Coordinates of C-alpha atoms and ligand atoms in Angstrom, one line a residue:
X124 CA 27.4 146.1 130.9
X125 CA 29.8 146.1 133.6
X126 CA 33.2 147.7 134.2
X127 CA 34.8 145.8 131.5
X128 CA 32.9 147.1 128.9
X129 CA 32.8 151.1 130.1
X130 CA 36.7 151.4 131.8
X131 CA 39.4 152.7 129.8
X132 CA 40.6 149.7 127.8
X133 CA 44.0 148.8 128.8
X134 CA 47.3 146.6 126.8
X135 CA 48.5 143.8 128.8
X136 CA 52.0 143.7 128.7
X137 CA 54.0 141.6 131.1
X138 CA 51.1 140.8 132.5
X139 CA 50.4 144.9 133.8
X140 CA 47.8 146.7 132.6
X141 CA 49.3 149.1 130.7
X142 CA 47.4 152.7 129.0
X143 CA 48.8 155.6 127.7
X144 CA 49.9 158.5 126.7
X145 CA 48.3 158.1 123.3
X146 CA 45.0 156.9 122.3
X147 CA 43.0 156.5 119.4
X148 CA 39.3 156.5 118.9
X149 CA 37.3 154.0 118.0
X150 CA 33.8 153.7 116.0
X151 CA 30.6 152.4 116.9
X152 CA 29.8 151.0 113.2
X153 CA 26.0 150.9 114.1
X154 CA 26.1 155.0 115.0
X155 CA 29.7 156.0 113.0
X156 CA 30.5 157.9 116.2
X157 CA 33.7 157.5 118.3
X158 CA 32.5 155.6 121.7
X159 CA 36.1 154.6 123.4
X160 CA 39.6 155.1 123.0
X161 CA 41.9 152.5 122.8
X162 CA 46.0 153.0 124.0
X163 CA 47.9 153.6 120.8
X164 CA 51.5 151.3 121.3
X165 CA 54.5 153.3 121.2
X166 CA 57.9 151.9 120.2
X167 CA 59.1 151.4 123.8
X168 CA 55.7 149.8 124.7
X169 CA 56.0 147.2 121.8
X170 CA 60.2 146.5 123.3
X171 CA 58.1 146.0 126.3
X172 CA 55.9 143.5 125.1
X173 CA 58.6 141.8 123.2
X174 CA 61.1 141.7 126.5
X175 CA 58.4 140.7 128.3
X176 CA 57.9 137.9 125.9
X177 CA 61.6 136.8 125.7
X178 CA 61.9 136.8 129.5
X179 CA 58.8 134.1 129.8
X180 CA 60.1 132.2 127.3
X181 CA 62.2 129.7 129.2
X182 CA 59.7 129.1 132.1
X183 CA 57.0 128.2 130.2
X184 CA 58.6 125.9 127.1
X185 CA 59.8 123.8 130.2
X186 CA 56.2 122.4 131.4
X187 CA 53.6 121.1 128.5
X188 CA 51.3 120.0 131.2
X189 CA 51.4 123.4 132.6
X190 CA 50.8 125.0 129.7
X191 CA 47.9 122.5 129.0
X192 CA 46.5 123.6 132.1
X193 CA 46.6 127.0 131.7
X194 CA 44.7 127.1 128.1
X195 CA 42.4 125.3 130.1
X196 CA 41.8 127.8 132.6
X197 CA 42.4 130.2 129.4
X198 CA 39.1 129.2 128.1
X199 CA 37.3 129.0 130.8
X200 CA 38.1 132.7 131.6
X201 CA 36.8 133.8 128.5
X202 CA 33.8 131.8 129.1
X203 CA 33.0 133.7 132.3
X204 CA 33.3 136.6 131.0
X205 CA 31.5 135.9 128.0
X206 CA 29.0 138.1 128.4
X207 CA 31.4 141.0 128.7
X208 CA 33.2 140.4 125.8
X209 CA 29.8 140.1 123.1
X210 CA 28.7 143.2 124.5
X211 CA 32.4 144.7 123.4
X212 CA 32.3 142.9 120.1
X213 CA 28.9 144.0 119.1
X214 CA 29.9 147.7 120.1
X215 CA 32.7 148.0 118.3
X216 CA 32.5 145.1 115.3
X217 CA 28.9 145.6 115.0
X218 CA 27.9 141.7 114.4
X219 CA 24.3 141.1 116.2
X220 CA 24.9 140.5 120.0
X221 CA 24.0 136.3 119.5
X222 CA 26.7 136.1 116.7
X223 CA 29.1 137.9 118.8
X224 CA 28.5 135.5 122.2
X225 CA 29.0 132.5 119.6
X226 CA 32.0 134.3 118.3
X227 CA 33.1 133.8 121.9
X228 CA 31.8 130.5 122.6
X229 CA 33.8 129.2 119.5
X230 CA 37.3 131.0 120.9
X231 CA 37.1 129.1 124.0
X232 CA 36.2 126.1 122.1
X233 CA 39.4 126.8 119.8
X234 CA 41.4 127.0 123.3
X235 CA 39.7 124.0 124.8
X236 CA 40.4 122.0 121.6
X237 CA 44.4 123.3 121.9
X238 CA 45.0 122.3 125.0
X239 CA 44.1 118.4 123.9
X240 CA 46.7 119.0 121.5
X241 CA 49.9 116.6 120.8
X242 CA 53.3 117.6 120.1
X243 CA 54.6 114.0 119.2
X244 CA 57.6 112.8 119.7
X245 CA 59.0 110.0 116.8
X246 CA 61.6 107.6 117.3
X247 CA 63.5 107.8 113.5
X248 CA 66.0 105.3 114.5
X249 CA 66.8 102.7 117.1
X250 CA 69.7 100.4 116.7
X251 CA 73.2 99.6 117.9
X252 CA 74.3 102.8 116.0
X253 CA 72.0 105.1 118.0
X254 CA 68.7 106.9 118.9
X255 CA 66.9 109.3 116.5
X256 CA 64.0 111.1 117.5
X257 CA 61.8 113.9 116.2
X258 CA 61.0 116.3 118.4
X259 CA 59.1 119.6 117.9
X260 CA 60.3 122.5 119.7
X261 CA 58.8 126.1 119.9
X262 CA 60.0 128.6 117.8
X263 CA 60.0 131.6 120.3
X264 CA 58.2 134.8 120.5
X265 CA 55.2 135.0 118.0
X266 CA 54.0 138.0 116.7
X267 CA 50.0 137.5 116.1
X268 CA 47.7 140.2 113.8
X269 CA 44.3 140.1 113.1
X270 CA 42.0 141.9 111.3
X271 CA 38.3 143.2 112.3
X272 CA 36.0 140.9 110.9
X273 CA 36.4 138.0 113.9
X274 CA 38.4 139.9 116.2
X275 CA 38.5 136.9 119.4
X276 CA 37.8 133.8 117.6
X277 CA 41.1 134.4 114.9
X278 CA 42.9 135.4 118.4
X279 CA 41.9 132.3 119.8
X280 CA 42.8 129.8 116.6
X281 CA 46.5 131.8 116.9
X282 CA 46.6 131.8 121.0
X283 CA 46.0 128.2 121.2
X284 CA 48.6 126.2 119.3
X285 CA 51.3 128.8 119.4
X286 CA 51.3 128.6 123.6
X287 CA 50.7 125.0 123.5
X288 CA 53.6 124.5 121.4
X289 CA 55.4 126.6 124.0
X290 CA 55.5 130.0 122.5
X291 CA 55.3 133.3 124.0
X292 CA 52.7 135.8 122.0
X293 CA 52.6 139.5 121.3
X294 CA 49.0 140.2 119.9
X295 CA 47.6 142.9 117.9
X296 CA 43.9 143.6 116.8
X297 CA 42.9 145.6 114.0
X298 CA 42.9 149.4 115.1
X299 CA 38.6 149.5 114.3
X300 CA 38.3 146.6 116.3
X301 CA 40.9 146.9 119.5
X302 CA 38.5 146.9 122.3
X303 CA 37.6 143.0 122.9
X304 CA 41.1 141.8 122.6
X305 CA 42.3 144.1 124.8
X306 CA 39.4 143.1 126.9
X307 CA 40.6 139.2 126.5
X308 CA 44.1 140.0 127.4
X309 CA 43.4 141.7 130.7
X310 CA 41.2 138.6 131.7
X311 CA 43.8 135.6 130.2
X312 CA 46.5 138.1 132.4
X313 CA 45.1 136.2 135.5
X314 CA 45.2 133.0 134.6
X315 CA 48.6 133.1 132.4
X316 CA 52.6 133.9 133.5
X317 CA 53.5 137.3 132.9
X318 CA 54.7 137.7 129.5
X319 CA 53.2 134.6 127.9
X320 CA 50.5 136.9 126.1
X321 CA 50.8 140.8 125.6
X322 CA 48.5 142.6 123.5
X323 CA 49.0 145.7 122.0
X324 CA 46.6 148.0 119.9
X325 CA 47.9 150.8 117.7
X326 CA 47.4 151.7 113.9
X327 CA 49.2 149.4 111.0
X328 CA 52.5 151.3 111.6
X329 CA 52.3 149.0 115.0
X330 CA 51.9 145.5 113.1
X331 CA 54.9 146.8 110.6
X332 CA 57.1 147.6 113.9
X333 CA 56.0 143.8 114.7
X334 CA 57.4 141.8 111.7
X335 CA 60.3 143.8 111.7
X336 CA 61.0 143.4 115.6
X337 CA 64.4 141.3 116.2
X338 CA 62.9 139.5 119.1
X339 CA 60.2 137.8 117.0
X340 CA 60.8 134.2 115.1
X341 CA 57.1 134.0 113.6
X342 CA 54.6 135.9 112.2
X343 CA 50.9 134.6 112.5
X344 CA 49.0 137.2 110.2
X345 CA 45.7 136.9 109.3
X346 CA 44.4 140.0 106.8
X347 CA 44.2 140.8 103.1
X348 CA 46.7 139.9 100.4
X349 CA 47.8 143.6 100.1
X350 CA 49.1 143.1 103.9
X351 CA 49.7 139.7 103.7
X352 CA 52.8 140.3 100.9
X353 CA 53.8 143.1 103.3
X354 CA 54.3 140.9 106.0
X355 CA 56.2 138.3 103.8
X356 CA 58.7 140.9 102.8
X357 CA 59.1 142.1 105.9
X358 CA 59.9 138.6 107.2
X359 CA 62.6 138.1 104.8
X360 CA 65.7 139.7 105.7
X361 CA 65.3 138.1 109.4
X362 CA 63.9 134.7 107.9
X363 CA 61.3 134.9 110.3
X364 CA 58.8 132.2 109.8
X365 CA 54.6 133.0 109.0
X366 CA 51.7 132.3 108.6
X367 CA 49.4 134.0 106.2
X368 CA 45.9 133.5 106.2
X369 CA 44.6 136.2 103.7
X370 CA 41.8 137.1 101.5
X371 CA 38.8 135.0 99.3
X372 CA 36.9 134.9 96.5
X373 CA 35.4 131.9 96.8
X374 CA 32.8 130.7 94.2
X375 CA 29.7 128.3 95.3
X376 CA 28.4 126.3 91.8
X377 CA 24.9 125.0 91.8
X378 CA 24.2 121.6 90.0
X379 CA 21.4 121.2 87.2
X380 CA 19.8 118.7 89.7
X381 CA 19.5 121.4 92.7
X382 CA 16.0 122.2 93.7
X383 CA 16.1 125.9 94.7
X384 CA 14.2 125.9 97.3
X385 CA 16.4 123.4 99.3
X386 CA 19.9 124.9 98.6
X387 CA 19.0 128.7 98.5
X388 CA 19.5 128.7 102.8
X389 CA 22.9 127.8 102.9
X390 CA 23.6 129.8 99.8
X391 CA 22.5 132.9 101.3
X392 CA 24.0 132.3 104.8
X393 CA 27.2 131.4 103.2
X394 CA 27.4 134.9 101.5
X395 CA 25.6 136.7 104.3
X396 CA 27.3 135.6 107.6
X397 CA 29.0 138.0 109.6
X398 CA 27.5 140.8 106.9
X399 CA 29.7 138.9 103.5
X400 CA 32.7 140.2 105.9
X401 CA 34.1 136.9 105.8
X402 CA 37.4 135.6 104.4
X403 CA 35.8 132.1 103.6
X404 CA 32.0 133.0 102.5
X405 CA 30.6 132.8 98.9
X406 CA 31.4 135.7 97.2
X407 CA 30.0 134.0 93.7
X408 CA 27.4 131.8 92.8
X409 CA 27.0 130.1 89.5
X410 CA 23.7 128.6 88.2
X411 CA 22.9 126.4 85.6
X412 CA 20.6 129.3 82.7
X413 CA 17.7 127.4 83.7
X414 CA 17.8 127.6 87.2
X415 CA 18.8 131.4 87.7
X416 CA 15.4 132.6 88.1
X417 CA 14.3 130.4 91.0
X418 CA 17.9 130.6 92.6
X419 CA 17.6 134.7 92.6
X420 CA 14.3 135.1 93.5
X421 CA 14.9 133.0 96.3
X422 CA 17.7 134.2 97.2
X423 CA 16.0 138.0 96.7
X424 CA 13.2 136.9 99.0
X425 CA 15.4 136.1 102.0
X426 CA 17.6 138.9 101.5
X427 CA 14.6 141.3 101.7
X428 CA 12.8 139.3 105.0
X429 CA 16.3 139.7 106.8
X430 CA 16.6 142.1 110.0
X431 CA 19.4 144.4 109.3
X432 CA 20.1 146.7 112.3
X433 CA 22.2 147.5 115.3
X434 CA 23.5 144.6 116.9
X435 CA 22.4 145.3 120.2
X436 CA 18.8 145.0 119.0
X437 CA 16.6 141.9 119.7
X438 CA 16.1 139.9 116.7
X439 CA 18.5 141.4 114.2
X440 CA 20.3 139.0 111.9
X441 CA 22.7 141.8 110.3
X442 CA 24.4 144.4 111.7
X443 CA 26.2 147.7 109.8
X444 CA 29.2 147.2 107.5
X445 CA 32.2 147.5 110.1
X446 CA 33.9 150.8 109.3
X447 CA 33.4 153.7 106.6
X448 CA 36.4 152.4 104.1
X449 CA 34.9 149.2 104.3
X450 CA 31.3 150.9 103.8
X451 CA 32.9 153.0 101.1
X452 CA 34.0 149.7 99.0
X453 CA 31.1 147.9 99.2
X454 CA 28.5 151.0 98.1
X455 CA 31.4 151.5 95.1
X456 CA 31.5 147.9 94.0
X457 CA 27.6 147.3 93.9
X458 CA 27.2 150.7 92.1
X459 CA 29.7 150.1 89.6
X460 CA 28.3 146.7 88.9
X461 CA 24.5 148.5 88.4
X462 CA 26.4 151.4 86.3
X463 CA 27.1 148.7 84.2
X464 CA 24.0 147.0 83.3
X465 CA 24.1 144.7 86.2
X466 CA 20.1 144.4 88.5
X467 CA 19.5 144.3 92.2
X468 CA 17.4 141.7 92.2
X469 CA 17.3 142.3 96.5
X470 CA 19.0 145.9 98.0
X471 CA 21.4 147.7 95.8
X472 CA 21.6 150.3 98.3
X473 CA 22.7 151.9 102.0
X474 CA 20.1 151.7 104.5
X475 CA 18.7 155.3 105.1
X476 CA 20.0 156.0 108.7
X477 CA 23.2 156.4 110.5
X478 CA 25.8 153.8 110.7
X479 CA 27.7 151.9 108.0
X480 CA 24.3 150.0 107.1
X481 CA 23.8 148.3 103.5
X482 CA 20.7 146.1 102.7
X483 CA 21.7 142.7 101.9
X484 CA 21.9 142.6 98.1
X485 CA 21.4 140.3 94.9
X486 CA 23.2 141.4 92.0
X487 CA 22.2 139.7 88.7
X488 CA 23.5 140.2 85.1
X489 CA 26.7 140.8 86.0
X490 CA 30.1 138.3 84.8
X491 CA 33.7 138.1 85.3
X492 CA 35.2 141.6 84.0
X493 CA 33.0 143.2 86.6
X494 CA 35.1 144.3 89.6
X495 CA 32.9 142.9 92.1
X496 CA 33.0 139.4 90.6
X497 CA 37.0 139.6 90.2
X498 CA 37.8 141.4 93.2
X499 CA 37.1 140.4 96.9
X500 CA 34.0 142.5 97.8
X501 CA 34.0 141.2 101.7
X502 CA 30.3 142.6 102.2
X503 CA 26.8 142.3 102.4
X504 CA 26.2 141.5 98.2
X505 CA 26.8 139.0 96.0
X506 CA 26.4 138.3 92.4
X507 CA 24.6 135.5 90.7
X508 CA 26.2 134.7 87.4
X509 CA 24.8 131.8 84.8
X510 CA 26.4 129.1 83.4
X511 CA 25.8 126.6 80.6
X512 CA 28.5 124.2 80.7
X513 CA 29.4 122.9 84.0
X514 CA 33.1 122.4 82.8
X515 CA 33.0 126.1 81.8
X516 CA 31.7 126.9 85.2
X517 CA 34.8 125.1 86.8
X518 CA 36.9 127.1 85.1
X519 CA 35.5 130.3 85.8
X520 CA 35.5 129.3 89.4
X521 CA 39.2 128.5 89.2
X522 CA 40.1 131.9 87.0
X523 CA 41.1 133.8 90.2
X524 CA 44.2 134.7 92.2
X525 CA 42.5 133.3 95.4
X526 CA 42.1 130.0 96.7
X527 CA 40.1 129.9 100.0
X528 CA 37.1 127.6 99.9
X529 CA 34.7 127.0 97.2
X530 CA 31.4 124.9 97.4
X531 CA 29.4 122.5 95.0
X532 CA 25.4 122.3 95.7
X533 CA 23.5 119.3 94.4
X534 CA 20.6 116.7 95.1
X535 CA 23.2 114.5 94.3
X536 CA 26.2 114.7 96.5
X537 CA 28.5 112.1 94.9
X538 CA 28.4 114.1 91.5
X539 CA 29.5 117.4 93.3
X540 CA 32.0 116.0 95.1
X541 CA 33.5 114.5 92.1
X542 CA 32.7 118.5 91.0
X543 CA 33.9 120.0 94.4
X544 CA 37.7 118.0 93.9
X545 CA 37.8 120.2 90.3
X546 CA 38.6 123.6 92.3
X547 CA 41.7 124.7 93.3
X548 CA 41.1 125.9 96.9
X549 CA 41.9 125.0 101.1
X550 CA 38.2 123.9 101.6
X551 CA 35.7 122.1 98.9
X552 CA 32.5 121.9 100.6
X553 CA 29.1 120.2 99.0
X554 CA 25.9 121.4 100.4
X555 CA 27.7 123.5 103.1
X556 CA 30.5 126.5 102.8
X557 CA 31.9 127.3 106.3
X558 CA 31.7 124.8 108.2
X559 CA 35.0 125.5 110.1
X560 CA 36.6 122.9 113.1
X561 CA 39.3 123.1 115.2
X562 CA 40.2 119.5 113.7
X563 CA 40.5 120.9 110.1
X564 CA 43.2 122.6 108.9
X565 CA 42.1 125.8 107.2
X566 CA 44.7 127.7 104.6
X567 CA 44.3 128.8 101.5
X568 CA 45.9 128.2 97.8
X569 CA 47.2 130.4 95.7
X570 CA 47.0 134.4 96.8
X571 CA 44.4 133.2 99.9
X572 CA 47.5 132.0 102.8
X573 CA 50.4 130.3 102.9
X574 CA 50.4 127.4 105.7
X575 CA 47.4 126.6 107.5
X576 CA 45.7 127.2 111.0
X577 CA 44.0 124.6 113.0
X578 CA 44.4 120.8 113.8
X579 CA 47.7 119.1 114.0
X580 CA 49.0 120.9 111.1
X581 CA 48.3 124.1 112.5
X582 CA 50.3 123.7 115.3
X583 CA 53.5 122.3 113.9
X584 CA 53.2 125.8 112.3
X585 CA 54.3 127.0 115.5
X586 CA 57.3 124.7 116.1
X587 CA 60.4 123.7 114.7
X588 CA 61.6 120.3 113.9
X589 CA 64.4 118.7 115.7
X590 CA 66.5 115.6 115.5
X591 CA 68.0 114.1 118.4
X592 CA 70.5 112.0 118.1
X593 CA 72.2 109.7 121.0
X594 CA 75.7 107.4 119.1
X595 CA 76.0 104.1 120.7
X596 CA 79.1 103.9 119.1
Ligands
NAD246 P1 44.3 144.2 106.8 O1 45.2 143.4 106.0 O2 44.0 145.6 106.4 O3 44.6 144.3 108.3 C1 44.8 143.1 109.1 C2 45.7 143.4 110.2 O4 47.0 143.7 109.8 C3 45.3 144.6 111.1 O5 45.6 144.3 112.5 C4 46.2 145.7 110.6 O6 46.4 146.7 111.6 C5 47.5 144.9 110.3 N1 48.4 145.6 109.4 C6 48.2 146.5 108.5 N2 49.3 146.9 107.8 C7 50.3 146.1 108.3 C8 51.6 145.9 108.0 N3 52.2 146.6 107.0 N4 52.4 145.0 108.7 C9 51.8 144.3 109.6 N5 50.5 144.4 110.0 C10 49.7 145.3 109.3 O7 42.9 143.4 106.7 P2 41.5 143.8 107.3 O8 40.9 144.8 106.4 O9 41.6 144.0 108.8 O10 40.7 142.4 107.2 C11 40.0 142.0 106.0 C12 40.8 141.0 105.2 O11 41.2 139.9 106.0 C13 40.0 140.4 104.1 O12 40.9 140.4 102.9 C14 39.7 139.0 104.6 O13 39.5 138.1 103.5 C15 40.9 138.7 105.3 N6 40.7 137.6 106.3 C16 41.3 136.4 106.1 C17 41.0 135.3 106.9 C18 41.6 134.0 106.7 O14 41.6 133.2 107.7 N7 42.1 133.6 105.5 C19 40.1 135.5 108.0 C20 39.6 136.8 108.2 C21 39.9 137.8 107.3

């Protein structure tokens, strides 16, 4: 690891490198110790940031093929330091060291992807009355938040569209996982304005002092729905415009006509990925009664035969939980669901060493009522509940406050897409749940987001429409 990775972690705010006075510690999930400190924001730091914002507004609306070139040089900065910044995700996140240099790989791809982006211009009207055209201007300074579970690569699908679009950006990590975006900002610092990107890291007081902050027009907040509704009030009496990309509890349903031994891969990598600690993974899966027993000892077997250890380590597949409330949750959800008649057909339990480690578990005889099949558990286990009636399965997939992504799996794929169009969420996959592009918007229904990220769509979330009109009278 180089100096990146060991120095003192510093914001970037007008471009500076900015520390101090006060810090907060931050945990090595794999070891639950404190290994760094990361500058905790104060209030003038934050008017800093936003001034900073504000002053680098005008400059850089002004040239789109600048700013084109910059995300350009963006993400090849992040590239080149791409080694740097897995080592700081594994450390602090915890994912294994070849998810985290993907998790980097696939920010720079987000950037790369921006930068193609168009912000069309449409002529409305043309006549001897006059000239309409629809233009999409930016919307000012953006206030970005993420959460710990994908630190850079939900950094990078905010970064991209809002600068292209010609916005300046404050960013904010999650206080458990500051370390790589700070990282990111000092390295995008050299190859962007002053001002155009700050980040900050602090606790949730700082994201609170964002959405309220006068200087910011829009919110781009990715989190849970507790937050999320937090961040829409405190939008309100300003108007500000957001973003909200929030929680899951998305349900994959297995066909009669699925042969377990083709489907149960994706199935368990679409719960498992990134530890369960994914907004869009499975968090349910219903089988048809007479396929349960294949389907969860399948699913058992891999769950047992996967690595589960510290990220740095060759050849692990899953790392610790990310932090100790997180931990806490999990452990309570699976143990409640066992307290109440429910099986570990895989895991059930913590791993018996130090860090925030679970083993990946199967949770059978367990239903809706059950607070880990109602609730978002975002963690390694999942429960695998039996169905009849495939209509009856539809609607128990549907009987949820959350709308993320869902997935229907089947030998034939014309009957589950007819099935996948049934549920009421941003992404109906067949044969596949998360397969994310930068071409697709994402977004959820109901409690999961409002608006979407990514694509086209995702970056006229980041402007504002505008008619201009020329008389010819
Ligand atoms: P969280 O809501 O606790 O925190 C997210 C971010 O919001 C953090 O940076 C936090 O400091 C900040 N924050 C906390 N209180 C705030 C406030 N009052 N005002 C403004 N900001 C505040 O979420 P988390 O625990 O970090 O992340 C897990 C959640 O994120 C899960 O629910 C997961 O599903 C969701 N998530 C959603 C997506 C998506 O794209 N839909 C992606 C990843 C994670």
């Amino acid at each position: 690891m180089t100096d990146l990775v060991t120095a003192s972690p510093a914001m970037t705010i007008g471009g500076e490198p900015v520390t101090g006075p006060g810090t907060f510690g931050v945990i090595n999930p794999a070891t639950g110790q404190v290994f760094a400190r990361a500058p905790d924001c104060s209030r003038d730091q934050l008017d800093g940031a936003m001034r900073a914002a504000q002053a680098a507004a005008d400059t850089w609306r002004a040239d789109e093929d600048a700013r084109r070139a910059a995300l350009r040089a963006a993400a090849a900065a992040a590239l080149a330091a791409a080694d740097d910044l897995a080592a700081i995700l594994t450390a602090e996140q915890g994912k294994p060291l070849k998810a985290a240099a993907f998790e980097v790989a696939e920010m720079a791809r987000w950037l790369e992807y921006s930068a193609g982006l168009e912000l069309p211009r449409t002529v409305l009207q043309d006549d001897e009355r006059g000239h309409a055209e629809l233009v999409h201007r930016p919307l000012g300074v953006v206030a970005a938040i993420t959460p710990w579970n994908y630190p850079l690569l939900l950094a990078g699908w905010k970064l991209g569209p809002a600068l292209l679009a010609g916005n300046t950006v404050v960013l904010k990590p999650s206080p458990f996982t500051p370390l790589a975006t700070l990282a990111l900002g000092g390295i995008l610092a050299g190859v962007l304005p002053p001002g155009v990107l700050s980040v900050v890291s602090g606790g949730d007081d700082l994201g609170a002092w964002m959405t309220s902050h006068p200087a910011v027009a829009k919110i781009s907040f990715t989190g849970s729905v507790a937050t999320g509704k937090a961040v829409a009030a405190a939008a309100a009496p300003d108007l500000k415009r957001f973003t909200l990309e929030l929680g899951g509890n998305d349900a994959a349903i297995v066909l009669d006509d699925a042969d377990p031994a083709t489907v149960e891969r994706g199935l368990f990598w679409g719960a498992f990925i990134n530890n369960g600690q994914i907004c869009a993974g499975i968090k349910r899966i219903y089988v048809p009664e007479k396929l349960r027993g294949d389907v969860v000892d399948a699913l058992a077997q891999r769950a047992r035969r996967t690595r589960v250890g510290p990220g740095t380590e060759t050849g692990v597949q899953l790392g610790p939980i990310q932090n100790q409330p997180q931990f806490d949750r999990v452990q309570g959800l699976v143990a409640d669901a066992l307290a109440r008649g429910a099986t570990a057909a895989a895991g059930g339990h913590p791993l018996d060493r130090d860090g925030y480690f679970f083993a990946p578990t199967i949770l059978t005889g367990v239903a809706e009522g059950t607070p880990i099949v109602d609730e978002e558990q975002f963690g390694p286990a999942v429960p695998v509940i039996p169905y009849r009636d495939l209509d009856d399965a539809v609607a128990r997939a549907n009987d949820t406050r959350y709308g993320l992504s869902g997935s229907v799996w089947s030998a034939d794929p014309d009957r589950a897409a007819a099935v996948a169009a049934r549920l009421e969420c941003g992404t109906a996959f067949v044969n596949d749940h998360l397969t994310l592009q930068p071409y697709m918007p994402f977004g959820g229904m109901k409690w999961s987001g409002m608006g979407v990220e990514n694509g086209p769509w995702g970056l006229e979330e980041f402007t504002a429409l505008q008619v201009l009109y020329r008389s010819r009278r």
